[in-house]
mmCIF file of C-alpha atoms in Angstrom:
data_model
loop_
_atom_site.group_PDB
_atom_site.id
_atom_site.type_symbol
_atom_site.label_atom_id
_atom_site.label_comp_id
_atom_site.label_asym_id
_atom_site.label_seq_id
_atom_site.Cartn_x
_atom_site.Cartn_y
_atom_site.Cartn_z
ATOM 1 C CA MET U 1 19.502 -16.919 -50.744
ATOM 2 C CA LEU U 2 21.905 -19.881 -51.200
ATOM 3 C CA GLN U 3 20.305 -22.561 -53.451
ATOM 4 C CA THR U 4 23.164 -24.892 -54.170
ATOM 5 C CA GLY U 5 26.218 -26.361 -52.515
ATOM 6 C CA ILE U 6 26.658 -26.220 -48.810
ATOM 7 C CA LEU U 7 23.634 -24.569 -47.274
ATOM 8 C CA ASN U 8 24.337 -24.977 -43.581
ATOM 9 C CA PRO U 9 25.367 -21.520 -42.223
ATOM 10 C CA HIS U 10 27.510 -23.000 -39.404
ATOM 11 C CA VAL U 11 29.600 -25.192 -41.838
ATOM 12 C CA LEU U 12 29.910 -22.166 -44.132
ATOM 13 C CA ASN U 13 31.152 -19.924 -41.197
ATOM 14 C CA LEU U 14 33.600 -22.629 -40.154
ATOM 15 C CA ILE U 15 35.146 -23.235 -43.660
ATOM 16 C CA ALA U 16 35.338 -19.486 -44.356
ATOM 17 C CA ARG U 17 37.741 -19.173 -41.423
ATOM 18 C CA ILE U 18 40.132 -21.782 -42.631
ATOM 19 C CA ARG U 19 43.437 -20.372 -44.064
ATOM 20 C CA HIS U 20 46.571 -21.619 -45.728
ATOM 21 C CA THR U 21 47.753 -24.927 -44.208
ATOM 22 C CA ASN U 22 45.079 -24.956 -41.595
ATOM 23 C CA THR U 23 43.166 -28.235 -41.024
ATOM 24 C CA LEU U 24 39.613 -29.378 -40.864
ATOM 25 C CA VAL U 25 38.293 -32.675 -39.328
ATOM 26 C CA ILE U 26 35.312 -34.489 -40.901
ATOM 27 C CA SER U 27 34.233 -37.219 -38.486
ATOM 28 C CA ASP U 28 31.783 -39.999 -37.994
ATOM 29 C CA TRP U 29 29.013 -40.066 -35.451
ATOM 30 C CA ALA U 30 31.070 -41.715 -32.686
ATOM 31 C CA PHE U 31 34.244 -39.604 -32.919
ATOM 32 C CA PRO U 32 35.304 -38.279 -29.556
ATOM 33 C CA TYR U 33 34.275 -34.650 -28.438
ATOM 34 C CA TRP U 34 37.196 -32.227 -28.372
ATOM 35 C CA PRO U 35 36.390 -29.192 -26.211
ATOM 36 C CA GLU U 36 39.335 -27.264 -27.525
ATOM 37 C CA ILE U 37 38.078 -27.065 -31.090
ATOM 38 C CA GLU U 38 34.819 -25.955 -32.658
ATOM 39 C CA THR U 39 32.363 -28.679 -33.557
ATOM 40 C CA VAL U 40 29.545 -28.303 -36.046
ATOM 41 C CA ASP U 41 27.330 -31.258 -35.612
ATOM 42 C CA ILE U 42 25.381 -32.098 -38.811
ATOM 43 C CA SER U 43 24.607 -35.725 -37.951
ATOM 44 C CA LEU U 44 21.011 -36.489 -38.566
ATOM 45 C CA THR U 45 20.777 -40.193 -38.230
ATOM 46 C CA HIS U 46 22.683 -43.382 -39.046
ATOM 47 C CA ASN U 47 24.863 -42.549 -42.165
ATOM 48 C CA ILE U 48 23.098 -39.277 -42.900
ATOM 49 C CA PRO U 49 25.085 -37.382 -43.938
ATOM 50 C CA THR U 50 28.350 -39.183 -44.496
ATOM 51 C CA VAL U 51 31.833 -37.947 -44.449
ATOM 52 C CA LEU U 52 31.977 -38.278 -48.231
ATOM 53 C CA ASP U 53 28.864 -36.325 -48.648
ATOM 54 C CA VAL U 54 30.578 -33.506 -46.835
ATOM 55 C CA LEU U 55 33.890 -33.952 -48.767
ATOM 56 C CA ASP U 56 32.203 -34.071 -52.036
ATOM 57 C CA LEU U 57 30.483 -30.843 -51.380
ATOM 58 C CA LEU U 58 33.783 -29.291 -50.073
ATOM 59 C CA THR U 59 36.007 -30.275 -52.840
ATOM 60 C CA PRO U 60 34.798 -27.899 -55.528
ATOM 61 C CA VAL U 61 35.047 -24.833 -53.289
ATOM 62 C CA PHE U 62 37.865 -25.746 -50.839
ATOM 63 C CA LYS U 63 41.413 -26.099 -51.949
ATOM 64 C CA ILE U 64 42.701 -29.289 -50.192
ATOM 65 C CA GLY U 65 46.410 -29.935 -50.156
ATOM 66 C CA ARG U 66 46.424 -33.209 -48.256
ATOM 67 C CA ILE U 67 44.219 -35.684 -46.574
ATOM 68 C CA TRP U 68 44.922 -37.772 -43.439
ATOM 69 C CA GLN U 69 43.092 -40.926 -42.499
ATOM 70 C CA ALA U 70 43.761 -43.826 -39.995
ATOM 71 C CA ASP U 71 45.652 -46.808 -41.228
ATOM 72 C CA GLU U 72 42.937 -49.025 -39.663
ATOM 73 C CA PHE U 73 40.450 -47.766 -42.303
ATOM 74 C CA VAL U 74 41.690 -50.108 -44.966
ATOM 75 C CA GLY U 75 41.669 -53.282 -42.798
ATOM 76 C CA SER U 76 38.121 -52.430 -41.239
ATOM 77 C CA ASN U 77 36.311 -51.929 -44.441
ATOM 78 C CA THR U 78 35.238 -53.669 -47.680
ATOM 79 C CA PRO U 79 37.290 -53.062 -50.948
ATOM 80 C CA GLU U 80 34.210 -51.221 -52.281
ATOM 81 C CA THR U 81 34.146 -48.808 -49.301
ATOM 82 C CA VAL U 82 37.963 -48.203 -49.671
ATOM 83 C CA ALA U 83 37.434 -47.574 -53.504
ATOM 84 C CA ARG U 84 34.526 -45.184 -52.817
ATOM 85 C CA PHE U 85 36.826 -43.086 -50.534
ATOM 86 C CA ALA U 86 39.694 -43.249 -53.020
ATOM 87 C CA LYS U 87 37.391 -41.938 -55.792
ATOM 88 C CA SER U 88 36.291 -38.994 -53.717
ATOM 89 C CA PHE U 89 39.904 -38.222 -52.600
ATOM 90 C CA GLY U 90 40.839 -38.176 -56.270
ATOM 91 C CA GLU U 91 44.429 -36.959 -56.830
ATOM 92 C CA ILE U 92 44.612 -35.274 -53.426
ATOM 93 C CA PRO U 93 47.683 -36.676 -51.552
ATOM 94 C CA LEU U 94 46.628 -39.008 -48.840
ATOM 95 C CA THR U 95 48.644 -40.027 -45.734
ATOM 96 C CA ARG U 96 47.566 -42.795 -43.576
ATOM 97 C CA GLU U 97 48.810 -43.259 -40.053
ATOM 98 C CA ALA U 98 47.831 -45.071 -36.930
ATOM 99 C CA HIS U 99 44.518 -43.978 -35.404
ATOM 100 C CA VAL U 100 46.301 -42.919 -32.177
ATOM 101 C CA ASP U 101 48.580 -40.533 -34.195
ATOM 102 C CA PHE U 102 45.670 -39.326 -36.430
ATOM 103 C CA LYS U 103 43.802 -38.240 -33.203
ATOM 104 C CA LYS U 104 46.881 -36.251 -32.098
ATOM 105 C CA ARG U 105 46.353 -33.905 -35.093
ATOM 106 C CA VAL U 106 42.730 -33.189 -34.118
ATOM 107 C CA PRO U 107 43.351 -30.493 -31.384
ATOM 108 C CA HIS U 108 45.364 -28.389 -33.889
ATOM 109 C CA ALA U 109 42.291 -28.223 -36.399
ATOM 110 C CA ILE U 110 40.411 -25.083 -36.828
ATOM 111 C CA GLY U 111 37.176 -27.178 -36.379
ATOM 112 C CA LEU U 112 35.490 -30.387 -36.820
ATOM 113 C CA ILE U 113 32.360 -31.333 -38.804
ATOM 114 C CA ARG U 114 30.540 -34.372 -37.131
ATOM 115 C CA THR U 115 28.354 -36.398 -39.585
ATOM 116 C CA GLY U 116 26.160 -39.497 -39.144
ATOM 117 C CA ASP U 117 28.605 -41.638 -40.899
ATOM 118 C CA ALA U 118 29.165 -45.120 -39.573
ATOM 119 C CA THR U 119 32.054 -46.213 -41.718
ATOM 120 C CA PRO U 120 34.861 -47.690 -39.327
ATOM 121 C CA TYR U 121 37.821 -45.323 -39.169
ATOM 122 C CA GLY U 122 36.241 -43.118 -41.848
ATOM 123 C CA ASN U 123 37.258 -39.927 -40.256
ATOM 124 C CA ILE U 124 39.481 -37.657 -42.347
ATOM 125 C CA ILE U 125 41.521 -34.529 -41.741
ATOM 126 C CA LEU U 126 41.842 -32.015 -44.577
ATOM 127 C CA GLU U 127 44.736 -29.542 -44.924
ATOM 128 C CA SER U 128 44.076 -26.482 -46.888
ATOM 129 C CA VAL U 129 46.479 -25.528 -49.629
#
C-alpha cells in the first residue's frame, strides 16, 4: 500500500503513461474542459489542492524538461505569488507565452490534472525530459 507521495490512482496512472517529450497540464479550477484529452479532476474546494501542491509532489519523481505558463500570470498576481511559483519551478526552464498560445498546446498533452487552485493564470504545462 502506498503511504507517501502521490496516492491518487488516477493521477498515478496518468503520469505513468507520459513518455519522453510528452506534456502534462496542471490547471486551476476554472480551466476549460478539453474533451480530446484525459482529465483527472482532483479539485476538492477553493485552493485545495493547488497547482503547486501537485507540482511539488511530481518534481521528485517526474523528470521535467520545461514548463510553460501564460505571460498574463506575472501581471495578474502579487510578487509573492510569482516568487512562490518560481521557487517550485527551481532550475527547470520556463517559457511564458500569451494565454491564447498557451491554450493551443493543451490538446497535444497526454492529460490534464484539474486542481482547486484559484491563482489567476496559474496553469502550467510540463514537458517530460
